[in-house]
PDB file of C-alpha atoms in Angstrom:
ATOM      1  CA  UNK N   1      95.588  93.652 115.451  1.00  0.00           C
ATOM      2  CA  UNK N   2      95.978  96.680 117.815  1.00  0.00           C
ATOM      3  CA  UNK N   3      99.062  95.845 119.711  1.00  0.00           C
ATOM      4  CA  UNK N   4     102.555  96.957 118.211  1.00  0.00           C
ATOM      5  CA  UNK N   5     102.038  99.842 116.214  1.00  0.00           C
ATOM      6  CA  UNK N   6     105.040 102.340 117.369  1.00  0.00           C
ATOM      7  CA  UNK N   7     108.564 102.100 115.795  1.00  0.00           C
ATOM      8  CA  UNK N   8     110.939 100.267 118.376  1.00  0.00           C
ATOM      9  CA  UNK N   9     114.102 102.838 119.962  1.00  0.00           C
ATOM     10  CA  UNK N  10     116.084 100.841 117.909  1.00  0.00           C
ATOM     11  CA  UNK N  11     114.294 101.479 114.707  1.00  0.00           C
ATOM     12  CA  UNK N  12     114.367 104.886 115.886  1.00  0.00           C
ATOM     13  CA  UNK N  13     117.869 104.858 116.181  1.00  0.00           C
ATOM     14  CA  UNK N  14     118.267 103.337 112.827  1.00  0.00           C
ATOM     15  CA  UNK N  15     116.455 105.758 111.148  1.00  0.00           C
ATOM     16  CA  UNK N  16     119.125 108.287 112.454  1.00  0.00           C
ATOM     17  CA  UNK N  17     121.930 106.627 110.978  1.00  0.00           C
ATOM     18  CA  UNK N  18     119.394 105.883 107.698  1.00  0.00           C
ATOM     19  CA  UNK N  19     119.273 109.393 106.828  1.00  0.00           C
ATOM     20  CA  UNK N  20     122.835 110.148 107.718  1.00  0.00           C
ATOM     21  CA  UNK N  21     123.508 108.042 104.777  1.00  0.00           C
ATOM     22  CA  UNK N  22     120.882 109.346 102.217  1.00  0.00           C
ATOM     23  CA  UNK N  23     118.625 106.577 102.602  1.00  0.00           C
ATOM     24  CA  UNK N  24     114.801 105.897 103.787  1.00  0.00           C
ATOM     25  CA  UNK N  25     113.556 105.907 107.236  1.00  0.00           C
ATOM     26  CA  UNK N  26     111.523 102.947 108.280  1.00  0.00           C
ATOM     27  CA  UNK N  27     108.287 104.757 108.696  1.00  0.00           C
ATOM     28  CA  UNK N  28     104.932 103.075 110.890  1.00  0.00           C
ATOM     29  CA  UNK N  29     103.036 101.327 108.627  1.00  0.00           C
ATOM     30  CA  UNK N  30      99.593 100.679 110.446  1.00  0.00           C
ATOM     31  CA  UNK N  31      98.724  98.373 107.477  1.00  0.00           C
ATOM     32  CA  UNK N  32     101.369  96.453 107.730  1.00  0.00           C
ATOM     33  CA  UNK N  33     101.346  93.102 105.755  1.00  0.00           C
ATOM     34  CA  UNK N  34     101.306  91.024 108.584  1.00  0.00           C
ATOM     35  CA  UNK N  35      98.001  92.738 109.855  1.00  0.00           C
ATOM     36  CA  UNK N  36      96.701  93.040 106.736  1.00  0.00           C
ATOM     37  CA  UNK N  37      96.886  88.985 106.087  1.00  0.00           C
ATOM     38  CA  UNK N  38      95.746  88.732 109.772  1.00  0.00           C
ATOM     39  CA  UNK N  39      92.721  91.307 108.965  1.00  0.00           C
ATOM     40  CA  UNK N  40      91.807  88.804 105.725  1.00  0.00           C
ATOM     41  CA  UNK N  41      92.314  86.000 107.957  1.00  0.00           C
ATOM     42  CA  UNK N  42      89.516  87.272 110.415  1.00  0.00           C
ATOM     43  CA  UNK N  43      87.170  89.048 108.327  1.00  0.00           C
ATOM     44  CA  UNK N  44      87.044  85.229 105.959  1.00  0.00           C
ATOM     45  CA  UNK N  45      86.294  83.733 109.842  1.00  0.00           C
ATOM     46  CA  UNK N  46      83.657  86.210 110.718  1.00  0.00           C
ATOM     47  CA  UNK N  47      81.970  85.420 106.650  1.00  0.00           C
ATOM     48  CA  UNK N  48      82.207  81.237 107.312  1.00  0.00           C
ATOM     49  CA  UNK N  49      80.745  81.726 111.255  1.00  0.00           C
ATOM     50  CA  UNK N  50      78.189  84.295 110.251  1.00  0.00           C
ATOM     51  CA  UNK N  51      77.270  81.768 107.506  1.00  0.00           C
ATOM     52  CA  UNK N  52      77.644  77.791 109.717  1.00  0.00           C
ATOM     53  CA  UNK N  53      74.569  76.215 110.444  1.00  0.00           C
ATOM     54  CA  UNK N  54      73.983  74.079 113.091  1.00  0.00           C
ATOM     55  CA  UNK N  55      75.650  73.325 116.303  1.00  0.00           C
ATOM     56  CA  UNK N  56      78.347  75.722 115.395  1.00  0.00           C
ATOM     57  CA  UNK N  57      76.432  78.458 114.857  1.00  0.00           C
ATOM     58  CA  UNK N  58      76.139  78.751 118.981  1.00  0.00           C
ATOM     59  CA  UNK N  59      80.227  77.690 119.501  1.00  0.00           C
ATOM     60  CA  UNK N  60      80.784  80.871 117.100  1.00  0.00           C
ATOM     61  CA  UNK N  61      78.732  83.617 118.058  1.00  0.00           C
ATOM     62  CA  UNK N  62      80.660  85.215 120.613  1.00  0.00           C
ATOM     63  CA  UNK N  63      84.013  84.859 119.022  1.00  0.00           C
ATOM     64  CA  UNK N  64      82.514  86.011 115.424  1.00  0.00           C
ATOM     65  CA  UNK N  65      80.928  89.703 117.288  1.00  0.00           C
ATOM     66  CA  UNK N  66      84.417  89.861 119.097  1.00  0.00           C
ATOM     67  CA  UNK N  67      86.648  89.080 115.807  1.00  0.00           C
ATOM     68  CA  UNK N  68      83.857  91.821 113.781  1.00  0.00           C
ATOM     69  CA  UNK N  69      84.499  94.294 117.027  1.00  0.00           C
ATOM     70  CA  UNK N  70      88.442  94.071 116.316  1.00  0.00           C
ATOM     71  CA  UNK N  71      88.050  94.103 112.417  1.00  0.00           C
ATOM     72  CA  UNK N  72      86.258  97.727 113.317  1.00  0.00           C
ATOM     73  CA  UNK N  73      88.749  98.787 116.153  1.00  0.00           C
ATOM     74  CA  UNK N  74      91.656  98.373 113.850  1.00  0.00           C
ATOM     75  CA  UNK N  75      90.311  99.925 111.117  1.00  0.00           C
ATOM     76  CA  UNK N  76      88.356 102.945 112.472  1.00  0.00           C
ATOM     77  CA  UNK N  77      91.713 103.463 114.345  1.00  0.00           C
ATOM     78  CA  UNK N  78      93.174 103.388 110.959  1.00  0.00           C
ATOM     79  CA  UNK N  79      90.867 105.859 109.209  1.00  0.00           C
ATOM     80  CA  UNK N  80      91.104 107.819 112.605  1.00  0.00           C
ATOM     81  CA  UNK N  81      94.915 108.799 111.630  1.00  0.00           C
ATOM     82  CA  UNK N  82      94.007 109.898 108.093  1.00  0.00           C
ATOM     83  CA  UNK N  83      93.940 106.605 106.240  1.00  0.00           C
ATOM     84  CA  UNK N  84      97.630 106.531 105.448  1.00  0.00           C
ATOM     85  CA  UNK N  85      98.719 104.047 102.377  1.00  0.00           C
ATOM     86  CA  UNK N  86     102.508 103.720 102.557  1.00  0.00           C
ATOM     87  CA  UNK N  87     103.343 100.420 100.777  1.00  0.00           C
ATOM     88  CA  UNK N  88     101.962  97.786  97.891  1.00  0.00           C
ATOM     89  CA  UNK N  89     101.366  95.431 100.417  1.00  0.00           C
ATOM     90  CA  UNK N  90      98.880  97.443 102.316  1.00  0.00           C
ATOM     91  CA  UNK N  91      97.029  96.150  99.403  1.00  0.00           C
ATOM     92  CA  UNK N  92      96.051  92.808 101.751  1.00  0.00           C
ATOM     93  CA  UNK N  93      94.313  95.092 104.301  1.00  0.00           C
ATOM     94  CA  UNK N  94      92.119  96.702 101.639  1.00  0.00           C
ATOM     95  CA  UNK N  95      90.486  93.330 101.011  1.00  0.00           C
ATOM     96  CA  UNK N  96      89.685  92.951 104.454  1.00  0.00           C
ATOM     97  CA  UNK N  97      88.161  96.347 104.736  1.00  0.00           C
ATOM     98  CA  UNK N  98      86.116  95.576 101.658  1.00  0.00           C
ATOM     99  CA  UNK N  99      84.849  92.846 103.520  1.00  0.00           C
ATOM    100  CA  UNK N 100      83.881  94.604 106.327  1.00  0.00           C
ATOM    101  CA  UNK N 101      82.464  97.123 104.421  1.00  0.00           C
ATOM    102  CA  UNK N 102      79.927  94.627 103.179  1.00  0.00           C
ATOM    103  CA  UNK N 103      79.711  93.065 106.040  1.00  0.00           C
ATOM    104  CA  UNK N 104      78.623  96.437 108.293  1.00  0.00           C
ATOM    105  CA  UNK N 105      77.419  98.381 105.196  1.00  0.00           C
ATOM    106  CA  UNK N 106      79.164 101.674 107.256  1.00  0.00           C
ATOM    107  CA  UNK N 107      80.001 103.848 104.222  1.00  0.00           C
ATOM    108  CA  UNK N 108      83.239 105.304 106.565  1.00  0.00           C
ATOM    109  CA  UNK N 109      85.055 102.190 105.608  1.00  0.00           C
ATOM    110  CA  UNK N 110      84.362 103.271 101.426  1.00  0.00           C
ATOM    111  CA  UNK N 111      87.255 106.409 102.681  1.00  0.00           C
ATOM    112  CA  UNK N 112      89.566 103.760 103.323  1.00  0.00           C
ATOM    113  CA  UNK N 113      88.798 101.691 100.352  1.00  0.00           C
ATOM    114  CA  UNK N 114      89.263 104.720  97.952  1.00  0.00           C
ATOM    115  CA  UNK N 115      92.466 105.527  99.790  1.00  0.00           C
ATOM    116  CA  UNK N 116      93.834 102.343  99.081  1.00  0.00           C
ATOM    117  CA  UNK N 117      92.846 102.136  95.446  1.00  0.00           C
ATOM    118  CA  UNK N 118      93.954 105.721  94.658  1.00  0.00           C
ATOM    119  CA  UNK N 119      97.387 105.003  96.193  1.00  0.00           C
ATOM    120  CA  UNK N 120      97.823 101.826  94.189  1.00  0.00           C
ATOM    121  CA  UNK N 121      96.714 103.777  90.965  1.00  0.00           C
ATOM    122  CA  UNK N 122      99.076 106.333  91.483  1.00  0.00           C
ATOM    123  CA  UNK N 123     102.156 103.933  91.864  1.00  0.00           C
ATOM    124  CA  UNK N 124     104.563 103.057  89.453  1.00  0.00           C
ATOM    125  CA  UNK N 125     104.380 100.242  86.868  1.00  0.00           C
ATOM    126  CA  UNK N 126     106.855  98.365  84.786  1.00  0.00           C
ATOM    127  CA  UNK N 127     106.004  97.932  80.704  1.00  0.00           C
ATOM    128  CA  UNK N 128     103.441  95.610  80.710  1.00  0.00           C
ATOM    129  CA  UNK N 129     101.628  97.235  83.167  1.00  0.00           C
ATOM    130  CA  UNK N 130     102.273  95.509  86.805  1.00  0.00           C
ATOM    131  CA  UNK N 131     103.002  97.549  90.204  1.00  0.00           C
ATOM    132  CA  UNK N 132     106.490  98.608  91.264  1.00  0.00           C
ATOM    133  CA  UNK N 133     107.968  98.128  94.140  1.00  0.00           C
ATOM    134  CA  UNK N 134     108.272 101.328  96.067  1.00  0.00           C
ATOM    135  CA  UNK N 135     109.500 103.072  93.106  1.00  0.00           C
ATOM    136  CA  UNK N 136     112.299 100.401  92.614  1.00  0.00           C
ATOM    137  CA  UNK N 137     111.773  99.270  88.994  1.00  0.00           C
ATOM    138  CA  UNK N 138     111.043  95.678  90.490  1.00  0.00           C
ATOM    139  CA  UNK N 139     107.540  93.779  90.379  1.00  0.00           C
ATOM    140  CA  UNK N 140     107.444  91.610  93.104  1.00  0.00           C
ATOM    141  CA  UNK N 141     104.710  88.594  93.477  1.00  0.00           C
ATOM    142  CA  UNK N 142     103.822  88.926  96.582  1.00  0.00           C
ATOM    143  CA  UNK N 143     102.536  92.879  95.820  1.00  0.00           C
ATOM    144  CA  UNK N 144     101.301  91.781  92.398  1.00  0.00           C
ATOM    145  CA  UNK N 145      99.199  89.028  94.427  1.00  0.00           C
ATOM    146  CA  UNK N 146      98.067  91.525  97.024  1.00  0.00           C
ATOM    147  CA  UNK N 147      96.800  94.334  94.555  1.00  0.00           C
ATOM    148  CA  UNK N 148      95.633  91.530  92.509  1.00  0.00           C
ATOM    149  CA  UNK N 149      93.408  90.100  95.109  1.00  0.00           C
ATOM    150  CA  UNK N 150      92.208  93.861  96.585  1.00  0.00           C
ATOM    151  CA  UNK N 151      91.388  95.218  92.788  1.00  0.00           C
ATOM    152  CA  UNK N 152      89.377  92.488  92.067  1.00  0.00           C
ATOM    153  CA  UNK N 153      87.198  92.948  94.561  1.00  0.00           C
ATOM    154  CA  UNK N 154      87.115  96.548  94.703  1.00  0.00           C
ATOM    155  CA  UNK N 155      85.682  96.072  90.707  1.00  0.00           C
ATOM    156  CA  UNK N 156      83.500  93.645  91.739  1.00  0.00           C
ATOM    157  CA  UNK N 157      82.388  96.592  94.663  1.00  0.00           C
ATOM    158  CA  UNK N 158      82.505  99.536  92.303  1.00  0.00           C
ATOM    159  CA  UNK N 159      81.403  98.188  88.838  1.00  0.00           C
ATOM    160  CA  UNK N 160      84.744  99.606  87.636  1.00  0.00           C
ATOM    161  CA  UNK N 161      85.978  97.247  84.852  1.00  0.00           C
ATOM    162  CA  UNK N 162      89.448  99.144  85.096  1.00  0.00           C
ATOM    163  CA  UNK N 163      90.576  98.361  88.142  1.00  0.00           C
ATOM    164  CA  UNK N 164      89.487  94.703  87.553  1.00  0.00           C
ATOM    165  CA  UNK N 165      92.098  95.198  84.361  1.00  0.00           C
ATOM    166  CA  UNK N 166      94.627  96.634  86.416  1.00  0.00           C
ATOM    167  CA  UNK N 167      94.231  93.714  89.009  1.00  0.00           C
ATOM    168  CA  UNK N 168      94.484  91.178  85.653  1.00  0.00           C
ATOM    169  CA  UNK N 169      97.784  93.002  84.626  1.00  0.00           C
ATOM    170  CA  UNK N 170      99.465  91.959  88.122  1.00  0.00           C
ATOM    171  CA  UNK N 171      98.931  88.604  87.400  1.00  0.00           C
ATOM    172  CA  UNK N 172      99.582  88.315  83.747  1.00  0.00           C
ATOM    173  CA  UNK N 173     103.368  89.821  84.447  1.00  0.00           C
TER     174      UNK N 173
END
């Protein structure tokens, strides 16, 4: 989760040429799907070992405190540079944080949570209600999926029935 998080030279480079056309840098997205699903991916491990019975229980103990030990790294890292929310699919990282959240009960992680739903609130939607696309006009399914998924649970965290709504909308669309 930690490794990779500067822009290559040659994105660098690209970005150059990017603006010397009038269009958008590639910008450092800590989030970043890919470690967002990865973040889900570990934080559902750490809930299933923290939960086996048995003979497993012993196999999973160390690798369960080392996956909840990277789950915290990456995301107090993450807070750490001011909780930046740059895309719809950061979305997939806000579930996992919600999970950590209840998993550590640390109320730093809520900063994070709030950041995410704020910047999803404040993004554009199409007629019927579901996220845009960085501003693009288009709904796509994998960012309907991903806000789906992370406003769902932040209503079931919150009580808030409108964010549970706004969830519902991604899917209906």
């Amino acid at each position: 989760l930690n490794d990779n998080q500067r822009l290559s030279l040659i994105d660098h480079a690209g970005n150059i040429a990017r603006r010397a056309i009038g269009k958008q840098p590639i910008v450092n997205d800590y989030l970043f799907w890919p470690k967002g699903l990865l973040a889900l991916g570990l934080s559902e491990f750490f809930d299933y070992a923290s939960n086996a019975e048995s003979i497993l229980a012993d196999d999973l103990t160390d690798t369960s405190d080392n996956v909840l030990a990277g789950l915290q790294t990456y995301f107090d890292k993450w807070l750490g540079k001011g909780a930046l929310v740059r895309k719809i699919d950061d979305a997939v990282a806000g579930k996992a944080l919600i999970r950590l959240y209840r998993i550590t009960g640390d109320e730093r992680y809520l900063r994070g949570i709030e950041a995410i739903y704020n910047f999803l609130t404040c993004l554009p939607s199409d007629i019927g209600g579901a996220i845009e696309y960085q501003s693009t006009g288009c709904v796509f399914a994998d960012g309907a999926g991903q806000s789906a998924m992370f406003l769902s649970e932040y209503s079931q965290l919150t009580g808030d029935i409108r964010s549970y709504e706004l969830g519902l909308r991604q899917i209906r669309r």
